Amino acid sequence: MEQKVLQGDLRTAIGKGPVGRLRRSGKIPAVIYGHEKSHSISIDEREFGQKFKTISENTIITVKTPEGDHDVLVKDYQEDLLSGRITHIDFYEIVSDRLLRTHVPVHLTGNAPGVREGGVLESLLHEIEVECFPRDIPQSMVVDISALGIGDAVHVSDLAVAEEVRILNAPDQVIVTVAHQRIEVVAAPAGEEAEEAEEAEAEAGAAAETPAEEA
């Protein structure tokens, strides 16, 4: 289980104006949704960017605020598609002795022989939904693809997890497979098809008119 720490400041002003000023000052507005009440906070954009190169739901974050510490998971976030900046984060507060549901990323390891044979590796499931206590959250679901030939696949039912972790995905879901190479058939233009048909018809007519050779 991975755990990180962030500093958070409480915020009372809401609306586009205050939120815009926060962002311009290098802060990310956020909300902690708890079991009793929610908390509006802001976190430092630079600190968040340095500690989180990727954002996932399975990392426990301790957000330190003036009113106390909150252990949370990232449940959702908004991103500016043009700049790539995170503009808002929703945190979900967890309790150590309560089961929770979250998503764990899939990590592929090894090289599939089927790819060397001309197959195409298709990763169809990028994260697994699990239910467990916070202390038991897996860091990732490691899937070894080093035995996959063309036509082979790894299903959810093939995953090996600790007994404290319950997988919620359907067992028959395909995580990764090596598919056959797709062959594209290029259709001849309509004009060429008509021309070929006329030539075939003319050849058939000529053959019918030619007398059979005398023995």
GROMACS .gro file of C-alpha atoms in nm:
model
  215
    1MET     CA    1   0.000   0.000   0.000
    2GLU     CA    2   0.139   0.337  -0.105
    3GLN     CA    3   0.080   0.647   0.108
    4LYS     CA    4   0.175   1.012   0.053
    5VAL     CA    5   0.129   1.344   0.235
    6LEU     CA    6  -0.008   1.675   0.109
    7GLN     CA    7  -0.057   2.009   0.280
    8GLY     CA    8  -0.409   2.152   0.252
    9ASP     CA    9  -0.553   2.494   0.330
   10LEU     CA   10  -0.916   2.543   0.425
   11ARG     CA   11  -1.117   2.772   0.198
   12THR     CA   12  -1.446   2.944   0.276
   13ALA     CA   13  -1.501   3.158  -0.032
   14ILE     CA   14  -1.673   2.978  -0.318
   15GLY     CA   15  -1.777   3.078  -0.669
   16LYS     CA   16  -1.594   3.145  -0.995
   17GLY     CA   17  -1.416   3.455  -0.869
   18PRO     CA   18  -1.242   3.309  -0.562
   19VAL     CA   19  -1.173   2.980  -0.740
   20GLY     CA   20  -1.015   3.163  -1.034
   21ARG     CA   21  -0.792   3.364  -0.800
   22LEU     CA   22  -0.684   3.041  -0.628
   23ARG     CA   23  -0.581   2.885  -0.957
   24ARG     CA   24  -0.392   3.195  -1.067
   25SER     CA   25  -0.198   3.185  -0.739
   26GLY     CA   26  -0.083   2.827  -0.804
   27LYS     CA   27  -0.345   2.645  -0.596
   28ILE     CA   28  -0.582   2.363  -0.688
   29PRO     CA   29  -0.932   2.386  -0.536
   30ALA     CA   30  -1.047   2.054  -0.391
   31VAL     CA   31  -1.318   1.897  -0.178
   32ILE     CA   32  -1.287   1.618   0.079
   33TYR     CA   33  -1.606   1.415   0.097
   34GLY     CA   34  -1.622   1.251   0.438
   35HIS     CA   35  -1.855   1.021   0.626
   36GLU     CA   36  -1.999   1.313   0.823
   37LYS     CA   37  -1.935   1.632   0.627
   38SER     CA   38  -1.737   1.768   0.335
   39HIS     CA   39  -1.440   2.004   0.355
   40SER     CA   40  -1.347   2.264   0.094
   41ILE     CA   41  -0.970   2.298   0.069
   42SER     CA   42  -0.693   2.400  -0.167
   43ILE     CA   43  -0.359   2.233  -0.227
   44ASP     CA   44  -0.038   2.357  -0.382
   45GLU     CA   45  -0.025   2.279  -0.754
   46ARG     CA   46   0.353   2.242  -0.764
   47GLU     CA   47   0.362   2.008  -0.463
   48PHE     CA   48   0.088   1.792  -0.613
   49GLY     CA   49   0.263   1.775  -0.949
   50GLN     CA   50   0.594   1.673  -0.790
   51LYS     CA   51   0.440   1.394  -0.582
   52PHE     CA   52   0.190   1.261  -0.837
   53LYS     CA   53   0.326   1.200  -1.185
   54THR     CA   54   0.017   0.987  -1.245
   55ILE     CA   55  -0.314   0.996  -1.060
   56SER     CA   56  -0.470   0.673  -0.939
   57GLU     CA   57  -0.739   0.573  -0.692
   58ASN     CA   58  -0.529   0.328  -0.495
   59THR     CA   59  -0.284   0.568  -0.330
   60ILE     CA   60  -0.376   0.675   0.024
   61ILE     CA   61  -0.303   1.044   0.076
   62THR     CA   62  -0.283   1.213   0.416
   63VAL     CA   63  -0.404   1.569   0.368
   64LYS     CA   64  -0.286   1.784   0.657
   65THR     CA   65  -0.518   2.080   0.730
   66PRO     CA   66  -0.537   2.327   1.022
   67GLU     CA   67  -0.833   2.134   1.163
   68GLY     CA   68  -0.667   1.792   1.144
   69ASP     CA   69  -0.542   1.518   0.914
   70HIS     CA   70  -0.759   1.335   0.661
   71ASP     CA   71  -0.669   1.004   0.497
   72VAL     CA   72  -0.818   1.016   0.148
   73LEU     CA   73  -0.821   0.864  -0.199
   74VAL     CA   74  -0.853   1.058  -0.524
   75LYS     CA   75  -1.202   0.976  -0.657
   76ASP     CA   76  -1.222   1.224  -0.944
   77TYR     CA   77  -1.043   1.521  -1.092
   78GLN     CA   78  -1.083   1.780  -1.366
   79GLU     CA   79  -0.809   1.868  -1.610
   80ASP     CA   80  -0.763   2.149  -1.859
   81LEU     CA   81  -0.717   1.962  -2.188
   82LEU     CA   82  -0.514   2.240  -2.348
   83SER     CA   83  -0.266   2.310  -2.067
   84GLY     CA   84  -0.277   1.973  -1.890
   85ARG     CA   85  -0.324   2.147  -1.554
   86ILE     CA   86  -0.539   1.989  -1.283
   87THR     CA   87  -0.822   2.235  -1.209
   88HIS     CA   88  -1.017   2.051  -0.937
   89ILE     CA   89  -0.988   1.735  -0.726
   90ASP     CA   90  -1.247   1.531  -0.539
   91PHE     CA   91  -1.103   1.338  -0.244
   92TYR     CA   92  -1.289   1.063  -0.060
   93GLU     CA   93  -1.208   1.024   0.311
   94ILE     CA   94  -1.148   0.670   0.425
   95VAL     CA   95  -1.173   0.498   0.763
   96SER     CA   96  -0.912   0.235   0.848
   97ASP     CA   97  -1.159  -0.024   0.980
   98ARG     CA   98  -1.419   0.007   0.702
   99LEU     CA   99  -1.423  -0.177   0.371
  100LEU     CA  100  -1.392   0.042   0.065
  101ARG     CA  101  -1.417   0.001  -0.310
  102THR     CA  102  -1.152   0.143  -0.536
  103HIS     CA  103  -0.967   0.080  -0.863
  104VAL     CA  104  -0.618  -0.063  -0.898
  105PRO     CA  105  -0.412  -0.013  -1.218
  106VAL     CA  106  -0.305  -0.310  -1.430
  107HIS     CA  107   0.071  -0.343  -1.494
  108LEU     CA  108   0.187  -0.569  -1.778
  109THR     CA  109   0.522  -0.742  -1.748
  110GLY     CA  110   0.722  -0.961  -1.987
  111ASN     CA  111   0.722  -0.996  -2.366
  112ALA     CA  112   0.456  -1.200  -2.543
  113PRO     CA  113   0.595  -1.455  -2.795
  114GLY     CA  114   0.279  -1.409  -3.001
  115VAL     CA  115   0.380  -1.053  -3.083
  116ARG     CA  116   0.713  -1.174  -3.227
  117GLU     CA  117   0.512  -1.420  -3.436
  118GLY     CA  118   0.312  -1.136  -3.591
  119GLY     CA  119   0.025  -1.099  -3.345
  120VAL     CA  120  -0.103  -0.774  -3.198
  121LEU     CA  121  -0.104  -0.713  -2.822
  122GLU     CA  122  -0.439  -0.569  -2.713
  123SER     CA  123  -0.475  -0.434  -2.359
  124LEU     CA  124  -0.848  -0.424  -2.290
  125LEU     CA  125  -0.870  -0.365  -1.914
  126HIS     CA  126  -0.649  -0.100  -1.758
  127GLU     CA  127  -0.771  -0.117  -1.399
  128ILE     CA  128  -0.940  -0.364  -1.166
  129GLU     CA  129  -1.214  -0.276  -0.916
  130VAL     CA  130  -1.153  -0.423  -0.571
  131GLU     CA  131  -1.308  -0.424  -0.225
  132CYS     CA  132  -1.085  -0.437   0.081
  133PHE     CA  133  -0.969  -0.248   0.389
  134PRO     CA  134  -0.747   0.055   0.323
  135ARG     CA  135  -0.436  -0.122   0.455
  136ASP     CA  136  -0.481  -0.402   0.200
  137ILE     CA  137  -0.512  -0.195  -0.119
  138PRO     CA  138  -0.276  -0.343  -0.383
  139GLN     CA  139  -0.035  -0.102  -0.548
  140SER     CA  140  -0.102  -0.264  -0.887
  141MET     CA  141  -0.228  -0.580  -1.053
  142VAL     CA  142   0.077  -0.737  -1.219
  143VAL     CA  143  -0.005  -0.943  -1.529
  144ASP     CA  144   0.272  -1.157  -1.680
  145ILE     CA  145   0.230  -1.183  -2.058
  146SER     CA  146   0.551  -1.379  -2.128
  147ALA     CA  147   0.357  -1.697  -2.214
  148LEU     CA  148   0.097  -1.545  -2.447
  149GLY     CA  149   0.091  -1.681  -2.802
  150ILE     CA  150  -0.139  -1.569  -3.082
  151GLY     CA  151  -0.498  -1.618  -2.971
  152ASP     CA  152  -0.409  -1.644  -2.600
  153ALA     CA  153  -0.556  -1.414  -2.334
  154VAL     CA  154  -0.540  -1.335  -1.962
  155HIS     CA  155  -0.877  -1.308  -1.786
  156VAL     CA  156  -0.975  -1.153  -1.455
  157SER     CA  157  -1.015  -1.505  -1.316
  158ASP     CA  158  -0.642  -1.562  -1.376
  159LEU     CA  159  -0.538  -1.290  -1.129
  160ALA     CA  160  -0.379  -1.398  -0.802
  161VAL     CA  161  -0.461  -1.163  -0.512
  162ALA     CA  162  -0.441  -1.179  -0.135
  163GLU     CA  163  -0.743  -1.332   0.038
  164GLU     CA  164  -0.811  -0.994   0.201
  165VAL     CA  165  -0.884  -0.846  -0.143
  166ARG     CA  166  -1.205  -0.917  -0.333
  167ILE     CA  167  -1.212  -0.850  -0.708
  168LEU     CA  168  -1.543  -0.704  -0.828
  169ASN     CA  169  -1.494  -0.740  -1.204
  170ALA     CA  170  -1.658  -1.030  -1.387
  171PRO     CA  171  -1.421  -1.332  -1.392
  172ASP     CA  172  -1.454  -1.375  -1.771
  173GLN     CA  173  -1.343  -1.021  -1.855
  174VAL     CA  174  -1.034  -1.018  -2.080
  175ILE     CA  175  -0.746  -0.810  -1.946
  176VAL     CA  176  -0.501  -0.856  -2.232
  177THR     CA  177  -0.482  -1.074  -2.542
  178VAL     CA  178  -0.261  -1.135  -2.845
  179ALA     CA  179  -0.487  -1.108  -3.147
  180HIS     CA  180  -0.427  -1.219  -3.503
  181GLN     CA  181  -0.295  -0.952  -3.736
  182ARG     CA  182  -0.582  -0.786  -3.917
  183ILE     CA  183  -0.558  -0.804  -4.297
  184GLU     CA  184  -0.723  -0.517  -4.479
  185VAL     CA  185  -0.888  -0.605  -4.809
  186VAL     CA  186  -0.875  -0.308  -5.045
  187ALA     CA  187  -1.178  -0.307  -5.272
  188ALA     CA  188  -1.124  -0.212  -5.636
  189PRO     CA  189  -1.287   0.115  -5.742
  190ALA     CA  190  -1.632   0.077  -5.896
  191GLY     CA  191  -1.503   0.187  -6.238
  192GLU     CA  192  -1.232  -0.080  -6.241
  193GLU     CA  193  -1.481  -0.350  -6.138
  194ALA     CA  194  -1.713  -0.256  -6.428
  195GLU     CA  195  -1.423  -0.254  -6.674
  196GLU     CA  196  -1.306  -0.599  -6.559
  197ALA     CA  197  -1.661  -0.735  -6.592
  198GLU     CA  198  -1.691  -0.600  -6.950
  199GLU     CA  199  -1.357  -0.757  -7.047
  200ALA     CA  200  -1.461  -1.094  -6.903
  201GLU     CA  201  -1.791  -1.079  -7.090
  202ALA     CA  202  -1.617  -0.990  -7.420
  203GLU     CA  203  -1.371  -1.279  -7.378
  204ALA     CA  204  -1.657  -1.522  -7.312
  205GLY     CA  205  -1.842  -1.403  -7.625
  206ALA     CA  206  -1.532  -1.439  -7.842
  207ALA     CA  207  -1.473  -1.791  -7.719
  208ALA     CA  208  -1.831  -1.887  -7.807
  209GLU     CA  209  -1.796  -1.754  -8.165
  210THR     CA  210  -1.465  -1.934  -8.236
  211PRO     CA  211  -1.530  -2.272  -8.415
  212ALA     CA  212  -1.388  -2.580  -8.258
  213GLU     CA  213  -1.065  -2.707  -8.413
  214GLU     CA  214  -1.108  -3.000  -8.655
  215ALA     CA  215  -0.959  -3.324  -8.546
   0.00000   0.00000   0.00000
